PDB file of C-alpha atoms and ligand atoms in Angstrom:
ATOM      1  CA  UNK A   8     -43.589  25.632  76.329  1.00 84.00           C
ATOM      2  CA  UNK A   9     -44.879  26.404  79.820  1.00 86.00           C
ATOM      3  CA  UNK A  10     -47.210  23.987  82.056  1.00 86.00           C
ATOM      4  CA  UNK A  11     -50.235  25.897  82.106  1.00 88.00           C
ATOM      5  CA  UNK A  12     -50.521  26.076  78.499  1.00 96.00           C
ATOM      6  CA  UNK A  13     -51.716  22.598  77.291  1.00 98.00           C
ATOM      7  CA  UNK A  14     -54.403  19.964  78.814  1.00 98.00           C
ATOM      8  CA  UNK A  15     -54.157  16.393  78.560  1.00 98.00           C
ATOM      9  CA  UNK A  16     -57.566  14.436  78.465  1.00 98.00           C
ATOM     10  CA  UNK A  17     -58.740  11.260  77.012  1.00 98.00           C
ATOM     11  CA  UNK A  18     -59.555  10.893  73.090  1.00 98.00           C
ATOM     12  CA  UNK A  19     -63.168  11.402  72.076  1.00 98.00           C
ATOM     13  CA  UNK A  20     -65.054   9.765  69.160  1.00 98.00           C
ATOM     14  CA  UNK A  21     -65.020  13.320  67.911  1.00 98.00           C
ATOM     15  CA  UNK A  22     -61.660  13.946  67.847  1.00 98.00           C
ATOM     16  CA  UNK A  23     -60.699  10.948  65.779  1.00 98.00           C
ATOM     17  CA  UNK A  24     -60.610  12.139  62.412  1.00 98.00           C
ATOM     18  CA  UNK A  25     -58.801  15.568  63.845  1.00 98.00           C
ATOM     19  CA  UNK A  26     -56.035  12.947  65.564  1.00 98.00           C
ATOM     20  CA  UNK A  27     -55.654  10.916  62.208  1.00 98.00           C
ATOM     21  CA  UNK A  28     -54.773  14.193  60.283  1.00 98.00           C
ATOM     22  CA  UNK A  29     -52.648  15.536  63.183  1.00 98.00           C
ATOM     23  CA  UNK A  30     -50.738  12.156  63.194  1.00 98.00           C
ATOM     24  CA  UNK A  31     -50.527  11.785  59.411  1.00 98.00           C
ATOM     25  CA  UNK A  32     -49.056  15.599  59.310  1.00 98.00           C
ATOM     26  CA  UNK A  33     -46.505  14.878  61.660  1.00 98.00           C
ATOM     27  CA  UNK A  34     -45.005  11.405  60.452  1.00 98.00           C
ATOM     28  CA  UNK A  35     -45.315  12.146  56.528  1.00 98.00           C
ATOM     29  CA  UNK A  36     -42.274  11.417  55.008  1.00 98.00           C
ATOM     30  CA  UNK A  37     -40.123  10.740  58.234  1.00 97.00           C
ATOM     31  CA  UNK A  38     -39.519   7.514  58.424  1.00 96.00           C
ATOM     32  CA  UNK A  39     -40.569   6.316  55.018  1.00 97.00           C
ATOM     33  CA  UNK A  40     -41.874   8.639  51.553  1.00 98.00           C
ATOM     34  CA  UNK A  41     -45.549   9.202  53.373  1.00 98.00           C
ATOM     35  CA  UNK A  42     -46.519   7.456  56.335  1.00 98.00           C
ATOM     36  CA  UNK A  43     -48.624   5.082  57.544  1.00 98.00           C
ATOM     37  CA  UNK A  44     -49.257   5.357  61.396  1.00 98.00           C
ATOM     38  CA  UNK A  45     -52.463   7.552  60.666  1.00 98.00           C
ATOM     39  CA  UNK A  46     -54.197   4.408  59.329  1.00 98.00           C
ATOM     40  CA  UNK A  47     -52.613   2.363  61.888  1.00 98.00           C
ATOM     41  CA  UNK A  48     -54.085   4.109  64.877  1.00 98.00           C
ATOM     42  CA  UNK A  49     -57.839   3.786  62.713  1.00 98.00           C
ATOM     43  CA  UNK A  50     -57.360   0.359  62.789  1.00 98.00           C
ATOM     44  CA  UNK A  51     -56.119  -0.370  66.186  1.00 98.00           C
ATOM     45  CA  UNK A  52     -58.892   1.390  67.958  1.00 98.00           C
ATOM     46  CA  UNK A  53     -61.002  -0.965  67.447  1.00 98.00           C
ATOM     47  CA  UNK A  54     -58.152  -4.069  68.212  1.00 98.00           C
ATOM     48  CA  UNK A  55     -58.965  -6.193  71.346  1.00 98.00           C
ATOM     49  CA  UNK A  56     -55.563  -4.791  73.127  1.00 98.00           C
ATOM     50  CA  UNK A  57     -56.224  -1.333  72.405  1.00 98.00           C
ATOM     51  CA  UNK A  58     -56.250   0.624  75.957  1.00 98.00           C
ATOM     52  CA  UNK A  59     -59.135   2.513  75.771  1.00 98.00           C
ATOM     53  CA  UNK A  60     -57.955   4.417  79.126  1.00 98.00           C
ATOM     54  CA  UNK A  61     -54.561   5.366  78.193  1.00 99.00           C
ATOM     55  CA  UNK A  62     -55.570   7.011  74.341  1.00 98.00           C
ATOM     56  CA  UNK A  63     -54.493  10.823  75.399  1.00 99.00           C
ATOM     57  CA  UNK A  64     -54.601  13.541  73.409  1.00 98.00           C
ATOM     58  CA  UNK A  65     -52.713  16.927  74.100  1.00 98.00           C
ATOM     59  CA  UNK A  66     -54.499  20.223  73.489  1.00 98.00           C
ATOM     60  CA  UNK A  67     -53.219  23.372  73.475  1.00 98.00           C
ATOM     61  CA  UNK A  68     -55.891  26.236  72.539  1.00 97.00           C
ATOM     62  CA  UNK A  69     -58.291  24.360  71.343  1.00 97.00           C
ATOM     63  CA  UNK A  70     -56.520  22.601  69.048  1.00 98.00           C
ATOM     64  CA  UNK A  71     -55.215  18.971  69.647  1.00 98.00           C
ATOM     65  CA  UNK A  72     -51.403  19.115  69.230  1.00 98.00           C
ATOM     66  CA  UNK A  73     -50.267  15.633  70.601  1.00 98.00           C
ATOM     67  CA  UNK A  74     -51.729  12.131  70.497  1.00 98.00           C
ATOM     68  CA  UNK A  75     -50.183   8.822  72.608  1.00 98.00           C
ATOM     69  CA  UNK A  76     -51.720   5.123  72.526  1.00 98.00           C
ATOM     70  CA  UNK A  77     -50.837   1.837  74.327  1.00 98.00           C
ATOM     71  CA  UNK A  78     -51.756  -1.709  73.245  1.00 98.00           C
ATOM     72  CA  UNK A  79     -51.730  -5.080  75.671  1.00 98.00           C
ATOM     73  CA  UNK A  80     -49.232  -7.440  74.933  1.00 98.00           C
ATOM     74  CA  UNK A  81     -46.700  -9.983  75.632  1.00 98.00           C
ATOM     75  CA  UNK A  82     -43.448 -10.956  76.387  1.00 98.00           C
ATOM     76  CA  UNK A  83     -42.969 -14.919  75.630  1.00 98.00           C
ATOM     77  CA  UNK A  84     -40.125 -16.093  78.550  1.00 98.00           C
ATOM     78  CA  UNK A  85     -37.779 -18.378  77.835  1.00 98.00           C
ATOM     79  CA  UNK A  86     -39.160 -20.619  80.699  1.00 98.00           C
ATOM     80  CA  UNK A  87     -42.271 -21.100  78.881  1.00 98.00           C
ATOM     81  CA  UNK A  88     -44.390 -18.129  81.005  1.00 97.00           C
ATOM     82  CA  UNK A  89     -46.158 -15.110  79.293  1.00 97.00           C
ATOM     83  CA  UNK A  90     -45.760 -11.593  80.859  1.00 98.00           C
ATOM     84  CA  UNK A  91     -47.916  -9.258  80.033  1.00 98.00           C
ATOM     85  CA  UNK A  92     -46.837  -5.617  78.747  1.00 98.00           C
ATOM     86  CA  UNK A  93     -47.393  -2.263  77.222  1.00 98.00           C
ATOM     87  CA  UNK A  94     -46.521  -1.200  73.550  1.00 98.00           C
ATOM     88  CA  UNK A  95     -47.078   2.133  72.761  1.00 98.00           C
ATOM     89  CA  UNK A  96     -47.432   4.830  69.629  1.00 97.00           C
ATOM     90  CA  UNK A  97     -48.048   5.901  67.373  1.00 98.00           C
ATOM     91  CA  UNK A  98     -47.049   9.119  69.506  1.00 98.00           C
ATOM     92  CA  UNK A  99     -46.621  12.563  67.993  1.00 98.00           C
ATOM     93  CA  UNK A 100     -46.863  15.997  68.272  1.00 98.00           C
ATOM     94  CA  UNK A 101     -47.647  19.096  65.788  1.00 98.00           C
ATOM     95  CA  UNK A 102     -44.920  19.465  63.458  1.00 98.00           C
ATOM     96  CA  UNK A 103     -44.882  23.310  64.556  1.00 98.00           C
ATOM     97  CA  UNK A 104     -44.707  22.557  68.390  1.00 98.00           C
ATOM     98  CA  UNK A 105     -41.870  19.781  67.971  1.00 98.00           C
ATOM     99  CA  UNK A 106     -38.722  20.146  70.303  1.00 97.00           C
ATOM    100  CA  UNK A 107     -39.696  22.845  72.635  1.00 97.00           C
ATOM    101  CA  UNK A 108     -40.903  19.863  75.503  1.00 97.00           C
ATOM    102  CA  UNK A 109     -44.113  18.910  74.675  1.00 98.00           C
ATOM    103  CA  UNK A 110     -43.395  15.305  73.716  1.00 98.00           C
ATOM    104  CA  UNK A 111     -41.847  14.765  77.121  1.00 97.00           C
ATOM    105  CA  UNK A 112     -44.906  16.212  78.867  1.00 98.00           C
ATOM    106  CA  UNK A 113     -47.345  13.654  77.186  1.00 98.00           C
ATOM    107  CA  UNK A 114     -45.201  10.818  77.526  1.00 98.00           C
ATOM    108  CA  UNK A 115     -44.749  11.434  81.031  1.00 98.00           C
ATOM    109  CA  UNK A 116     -48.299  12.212  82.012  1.00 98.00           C
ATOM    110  CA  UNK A 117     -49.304   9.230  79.999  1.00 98.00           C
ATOM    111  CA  UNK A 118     -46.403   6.546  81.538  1.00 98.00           C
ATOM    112  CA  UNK A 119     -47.714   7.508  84.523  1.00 98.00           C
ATOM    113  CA  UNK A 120     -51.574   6.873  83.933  1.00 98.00           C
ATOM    114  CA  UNK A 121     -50.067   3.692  82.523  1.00 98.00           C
ATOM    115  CA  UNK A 122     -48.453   2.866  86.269  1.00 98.00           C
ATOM    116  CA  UNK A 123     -51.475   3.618  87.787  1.00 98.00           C
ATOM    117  CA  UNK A 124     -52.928   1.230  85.806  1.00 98.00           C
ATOM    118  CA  UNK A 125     -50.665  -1.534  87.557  1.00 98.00           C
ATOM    119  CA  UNK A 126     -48.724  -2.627  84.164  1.00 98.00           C
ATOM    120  CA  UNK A 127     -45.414  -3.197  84.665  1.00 98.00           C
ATOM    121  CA  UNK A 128     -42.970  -2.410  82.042  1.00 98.00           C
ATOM    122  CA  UNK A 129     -43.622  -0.796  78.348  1.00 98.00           C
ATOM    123  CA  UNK A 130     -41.910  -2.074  75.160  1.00 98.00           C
ATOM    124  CA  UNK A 131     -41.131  -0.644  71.757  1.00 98.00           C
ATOM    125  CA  UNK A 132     -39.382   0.619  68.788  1.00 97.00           C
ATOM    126  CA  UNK A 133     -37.999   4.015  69.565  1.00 96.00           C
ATOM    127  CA  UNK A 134     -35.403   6.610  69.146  1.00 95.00           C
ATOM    128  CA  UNK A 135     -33.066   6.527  72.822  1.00 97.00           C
ATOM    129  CA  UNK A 136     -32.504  10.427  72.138  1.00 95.00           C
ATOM    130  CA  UNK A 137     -35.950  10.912  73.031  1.00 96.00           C
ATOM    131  CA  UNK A 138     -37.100   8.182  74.974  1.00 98.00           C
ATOM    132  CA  UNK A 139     -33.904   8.050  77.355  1.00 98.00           C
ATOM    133  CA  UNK A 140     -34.843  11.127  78.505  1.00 97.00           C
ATOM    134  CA  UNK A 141     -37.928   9.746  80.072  1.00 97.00           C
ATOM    135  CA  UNK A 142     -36.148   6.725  81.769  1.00 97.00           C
ATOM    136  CA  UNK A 143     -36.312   4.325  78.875  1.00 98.00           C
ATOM    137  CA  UNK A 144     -33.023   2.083  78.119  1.00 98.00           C
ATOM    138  CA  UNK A 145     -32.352  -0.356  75.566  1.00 98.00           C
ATOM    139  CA  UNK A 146     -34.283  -3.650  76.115  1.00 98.00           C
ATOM    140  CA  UNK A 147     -31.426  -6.274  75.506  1.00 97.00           C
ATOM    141  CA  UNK A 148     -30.466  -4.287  78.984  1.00 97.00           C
ATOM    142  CA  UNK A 149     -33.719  -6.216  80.820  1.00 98.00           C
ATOM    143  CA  UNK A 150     -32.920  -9.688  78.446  1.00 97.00           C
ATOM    144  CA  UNK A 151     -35.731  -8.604  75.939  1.00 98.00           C
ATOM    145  CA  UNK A 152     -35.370  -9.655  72.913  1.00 97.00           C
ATOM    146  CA  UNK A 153     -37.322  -8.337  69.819  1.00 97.00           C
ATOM    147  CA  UNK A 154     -39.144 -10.745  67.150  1.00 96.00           C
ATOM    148  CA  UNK A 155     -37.857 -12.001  64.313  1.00 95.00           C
ATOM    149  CA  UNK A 156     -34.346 -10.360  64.708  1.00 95.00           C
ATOM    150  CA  UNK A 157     -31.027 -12.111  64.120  1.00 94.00           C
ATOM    151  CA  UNK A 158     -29.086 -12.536  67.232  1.00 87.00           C
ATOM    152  CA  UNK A 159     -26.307 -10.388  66.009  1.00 91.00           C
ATOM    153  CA  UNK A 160     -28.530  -7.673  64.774  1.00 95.00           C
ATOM    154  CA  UNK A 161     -28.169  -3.920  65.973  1.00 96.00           C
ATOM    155  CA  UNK A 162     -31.382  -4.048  68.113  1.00 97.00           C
ATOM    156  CA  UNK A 163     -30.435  -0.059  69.447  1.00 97.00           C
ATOM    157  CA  UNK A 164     -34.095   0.959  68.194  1.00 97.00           C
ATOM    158  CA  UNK A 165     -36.000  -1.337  70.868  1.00 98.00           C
ATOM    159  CA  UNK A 166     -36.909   0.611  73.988  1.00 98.00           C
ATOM    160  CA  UNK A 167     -37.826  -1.022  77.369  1.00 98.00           C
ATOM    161  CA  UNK A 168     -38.696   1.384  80.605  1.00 98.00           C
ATOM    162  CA  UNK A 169     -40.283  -0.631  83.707  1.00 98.00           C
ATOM    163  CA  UNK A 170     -43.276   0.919  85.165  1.00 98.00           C
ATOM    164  CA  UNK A 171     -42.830  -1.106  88.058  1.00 98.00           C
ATOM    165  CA  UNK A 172     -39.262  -1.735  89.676  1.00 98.00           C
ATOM    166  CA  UNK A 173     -38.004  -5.147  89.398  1.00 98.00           C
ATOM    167  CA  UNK A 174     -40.831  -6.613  86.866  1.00 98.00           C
ATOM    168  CA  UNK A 175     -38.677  -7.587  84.816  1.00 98.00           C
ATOM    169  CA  UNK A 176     -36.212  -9.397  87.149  1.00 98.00           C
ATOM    170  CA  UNK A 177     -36.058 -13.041  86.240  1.00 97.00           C
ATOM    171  CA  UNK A 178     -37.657 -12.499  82.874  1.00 98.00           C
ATOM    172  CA  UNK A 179     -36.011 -13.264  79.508  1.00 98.00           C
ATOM    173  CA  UNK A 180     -37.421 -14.058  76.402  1.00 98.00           C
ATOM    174  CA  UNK A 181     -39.279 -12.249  73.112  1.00 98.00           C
ATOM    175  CA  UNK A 182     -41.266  -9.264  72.811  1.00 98.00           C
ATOM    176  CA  UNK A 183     -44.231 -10.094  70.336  1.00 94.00           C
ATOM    177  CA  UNK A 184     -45.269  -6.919  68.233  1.00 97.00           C
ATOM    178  CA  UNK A 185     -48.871  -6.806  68.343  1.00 97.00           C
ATOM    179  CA  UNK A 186     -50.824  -8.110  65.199  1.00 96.00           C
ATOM    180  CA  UNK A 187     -52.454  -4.978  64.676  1.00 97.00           C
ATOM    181  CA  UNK A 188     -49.442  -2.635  63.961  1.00 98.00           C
ATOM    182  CA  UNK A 189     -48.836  -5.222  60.677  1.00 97.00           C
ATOM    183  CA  UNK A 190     -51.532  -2.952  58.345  1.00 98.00           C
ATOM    184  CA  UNK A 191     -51.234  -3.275  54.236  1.00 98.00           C
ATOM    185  CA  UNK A 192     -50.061  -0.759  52.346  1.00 97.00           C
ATOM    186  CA  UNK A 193     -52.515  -1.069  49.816  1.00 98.00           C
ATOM    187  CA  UNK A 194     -55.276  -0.358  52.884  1.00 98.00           C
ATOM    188  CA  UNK A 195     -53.147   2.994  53.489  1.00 98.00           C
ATOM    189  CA  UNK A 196     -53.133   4.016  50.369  1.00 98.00           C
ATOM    190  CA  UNK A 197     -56.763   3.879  49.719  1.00 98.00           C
ATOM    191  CA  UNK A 198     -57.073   5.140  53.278  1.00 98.00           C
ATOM    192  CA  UNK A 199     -55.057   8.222  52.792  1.00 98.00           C
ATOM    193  CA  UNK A 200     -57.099   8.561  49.506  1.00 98.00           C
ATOM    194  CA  UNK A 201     -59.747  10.809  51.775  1.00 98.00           C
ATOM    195  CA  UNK A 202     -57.140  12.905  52.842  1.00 98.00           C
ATOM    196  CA  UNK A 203     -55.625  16.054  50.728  1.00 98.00           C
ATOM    197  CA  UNK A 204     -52.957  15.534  48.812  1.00 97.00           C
ATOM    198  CA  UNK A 205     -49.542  15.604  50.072  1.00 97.00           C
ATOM    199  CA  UNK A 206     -46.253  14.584  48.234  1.00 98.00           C
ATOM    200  CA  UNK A 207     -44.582  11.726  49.219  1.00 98.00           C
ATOM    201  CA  UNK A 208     -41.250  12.745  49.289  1.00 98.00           C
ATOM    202  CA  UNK A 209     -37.595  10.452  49.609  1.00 97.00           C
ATOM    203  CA  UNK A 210     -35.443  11.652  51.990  1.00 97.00           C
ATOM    204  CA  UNK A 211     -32.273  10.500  54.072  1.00 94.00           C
ATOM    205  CA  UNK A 212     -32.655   9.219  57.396  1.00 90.00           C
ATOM    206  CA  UNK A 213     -35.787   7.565  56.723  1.00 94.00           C
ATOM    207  CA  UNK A 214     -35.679   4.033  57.660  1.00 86.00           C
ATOM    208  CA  UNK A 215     -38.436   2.459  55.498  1.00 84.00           C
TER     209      UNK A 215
HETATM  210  C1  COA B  14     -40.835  12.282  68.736  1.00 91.48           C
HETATM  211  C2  COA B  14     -41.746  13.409  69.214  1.00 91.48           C
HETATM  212  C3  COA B  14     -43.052  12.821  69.780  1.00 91.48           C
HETATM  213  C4  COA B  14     -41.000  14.149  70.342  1.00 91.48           C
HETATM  214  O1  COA B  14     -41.812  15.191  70.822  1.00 91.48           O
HETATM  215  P1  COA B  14     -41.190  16.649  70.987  1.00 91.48           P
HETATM  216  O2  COA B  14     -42.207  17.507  71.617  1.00 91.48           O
HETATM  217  O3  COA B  14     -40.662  17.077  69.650  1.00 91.48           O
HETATM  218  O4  COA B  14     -39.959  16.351  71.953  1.00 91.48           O
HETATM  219  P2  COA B  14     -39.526  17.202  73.230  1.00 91.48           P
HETATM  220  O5  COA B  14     -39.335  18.627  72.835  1.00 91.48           O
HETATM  221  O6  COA B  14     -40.447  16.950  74.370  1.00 91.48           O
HETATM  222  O7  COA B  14     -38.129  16.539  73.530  1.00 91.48           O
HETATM  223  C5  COA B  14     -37.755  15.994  74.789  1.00 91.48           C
HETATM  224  C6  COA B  14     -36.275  15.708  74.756  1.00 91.48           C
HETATM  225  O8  COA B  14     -35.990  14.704  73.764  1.00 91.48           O
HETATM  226  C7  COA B  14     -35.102  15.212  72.769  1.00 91.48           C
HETATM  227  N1  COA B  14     -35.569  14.787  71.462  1.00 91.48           N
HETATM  228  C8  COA B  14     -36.786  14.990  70.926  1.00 91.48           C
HETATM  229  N2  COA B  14     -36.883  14.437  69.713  1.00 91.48           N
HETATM  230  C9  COA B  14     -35.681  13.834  69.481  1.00 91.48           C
HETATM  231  C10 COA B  14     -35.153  13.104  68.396  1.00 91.48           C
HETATM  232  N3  COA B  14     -35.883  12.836  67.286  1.00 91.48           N
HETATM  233  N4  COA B  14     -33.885  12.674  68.487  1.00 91.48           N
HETATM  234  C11 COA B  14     -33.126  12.933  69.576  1.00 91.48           C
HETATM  235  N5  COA B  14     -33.586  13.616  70.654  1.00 91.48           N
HETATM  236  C12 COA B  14     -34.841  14.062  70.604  1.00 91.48           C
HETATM  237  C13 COA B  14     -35.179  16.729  72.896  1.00 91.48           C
HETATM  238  O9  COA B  14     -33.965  17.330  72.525  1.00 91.48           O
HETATM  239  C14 COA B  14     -35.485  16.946  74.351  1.00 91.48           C
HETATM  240  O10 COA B  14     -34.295  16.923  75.115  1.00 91.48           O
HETATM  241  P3  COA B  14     -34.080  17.900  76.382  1.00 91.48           P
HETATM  242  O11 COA B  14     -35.173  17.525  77.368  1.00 91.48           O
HETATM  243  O12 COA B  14     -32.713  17.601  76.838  1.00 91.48           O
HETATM  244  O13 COA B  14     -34.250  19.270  75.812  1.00 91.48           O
HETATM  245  C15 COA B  14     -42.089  14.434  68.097  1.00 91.48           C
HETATM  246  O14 COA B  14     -40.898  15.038  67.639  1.00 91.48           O
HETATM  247  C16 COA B  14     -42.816  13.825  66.919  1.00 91.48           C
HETATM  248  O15 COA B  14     -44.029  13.886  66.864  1.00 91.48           O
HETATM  249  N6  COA B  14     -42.098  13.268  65.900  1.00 91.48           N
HETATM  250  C17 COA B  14     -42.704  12.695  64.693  1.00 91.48           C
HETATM  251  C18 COA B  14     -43.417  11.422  64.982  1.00 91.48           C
HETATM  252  C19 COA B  14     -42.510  10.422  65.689  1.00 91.48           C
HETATM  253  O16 COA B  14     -41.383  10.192  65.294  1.00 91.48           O
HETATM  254  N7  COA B  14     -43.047   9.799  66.749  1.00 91.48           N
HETATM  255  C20 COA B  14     -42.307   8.834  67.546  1.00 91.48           C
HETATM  256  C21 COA B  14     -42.271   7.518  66.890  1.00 91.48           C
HETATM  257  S1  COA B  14     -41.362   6.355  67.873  1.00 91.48           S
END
């Protein structure tokens, strides 16, 4: 990877259906046989806490090679308050471009339009291999604590950076995954239905 080689811009109408591939060729069959987050971003563009001005795409000669998206939402504190945050993904990049730095690029440049934005701290399910690298830690570190989890549960996977220093100080409570992640498989079936066909495969170290 070099720095002059790629743009970053904001996602067009006409570059949704080349996205939705991109994202569905890049998640099949890593976390789960198939993959689903190519119907989820459909669905969530048009979701009320979709932020239109953070949807980036990455392209690299023409051709888009990276997506990242952010939706609104909310951290209920234990003293009764709500503070608003970011949740982000799906995020990906071309399955032929992975690991040489490009990932890192687009999450940076698009953390960053998220700060200039003046939201404070951005929550969500994550690998720390990647993410840590870009400043994120684990969010029981800030006294997050993710929905519908058991208390003694291995909670390693949620991801908390601060996009401003000290918003979180004071705060403790649960981060609420927005509705719109929550899509039916059934929906993604018949969704991936006008795609081409692609095996759904079993394999170890998915999590679904
Ligand atoms: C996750 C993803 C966006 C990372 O993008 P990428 O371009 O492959 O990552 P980069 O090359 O920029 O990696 C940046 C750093 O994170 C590390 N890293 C990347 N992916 C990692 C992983 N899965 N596990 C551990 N470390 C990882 C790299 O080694 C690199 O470290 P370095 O800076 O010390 O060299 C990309 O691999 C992808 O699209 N994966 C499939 C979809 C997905 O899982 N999306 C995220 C859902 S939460």
């Amino acid at each position: 990877m070099n720095k002059n080689d790629f743009t970053i811009r904001l996602e067009d109408t006409g570059d949704r259906r080349e996205v939705e591939e991109l994202i569905r060729g890049s998640f099949w069959n890593v976390y789960r046989p198939g993959c689903s987050e190519h119907y989820v971003i459909h669905v969530l563009r048009n979701d009320p806490a979709f932020v239109k001005e953070l949807d980036f795409v990455m392209i690299k000669q023409g051709r888009i090679i990276g997506q990242n998206m952010f939706m609104k939402t909310v951290i209920e504190g234990d003293d009764g308050r709500e503070v608003e945050v970011l949740t982000m993904g799906p995020i990906c990049i071309a399955n032929d471009l992975k690991r040489q730095g490009y990932g890192k690029e687009l999450l940076g440049y698009s953390l960053e339009k998220a700060a200039e934005m003046g939201f404070g701290a951005v929550l969500f399910e994550g690998n720390i291999g990647f993410y840590g690298k870009s400043g994120f830690d684990y969010a029981s570190r800030f006294g997050i604590r993710y929905h519908d989890l058991p208390e003694d549960a291995d909670a390693s996977f949620f991801l908390c950076k601060e996009l401003i220093s000290g918003y979180l100080d004071g705060v403790t409570g649960v981060y609420q995954t927005p509705k719109g992640y929550y899509v039916d498989d059934k929906d993604v079936e018949e969704f991936d239905k006008s795609f081409p066909p692609k095996e759904k495969l079993k394999l170890p170290g998915q999590i679904f």
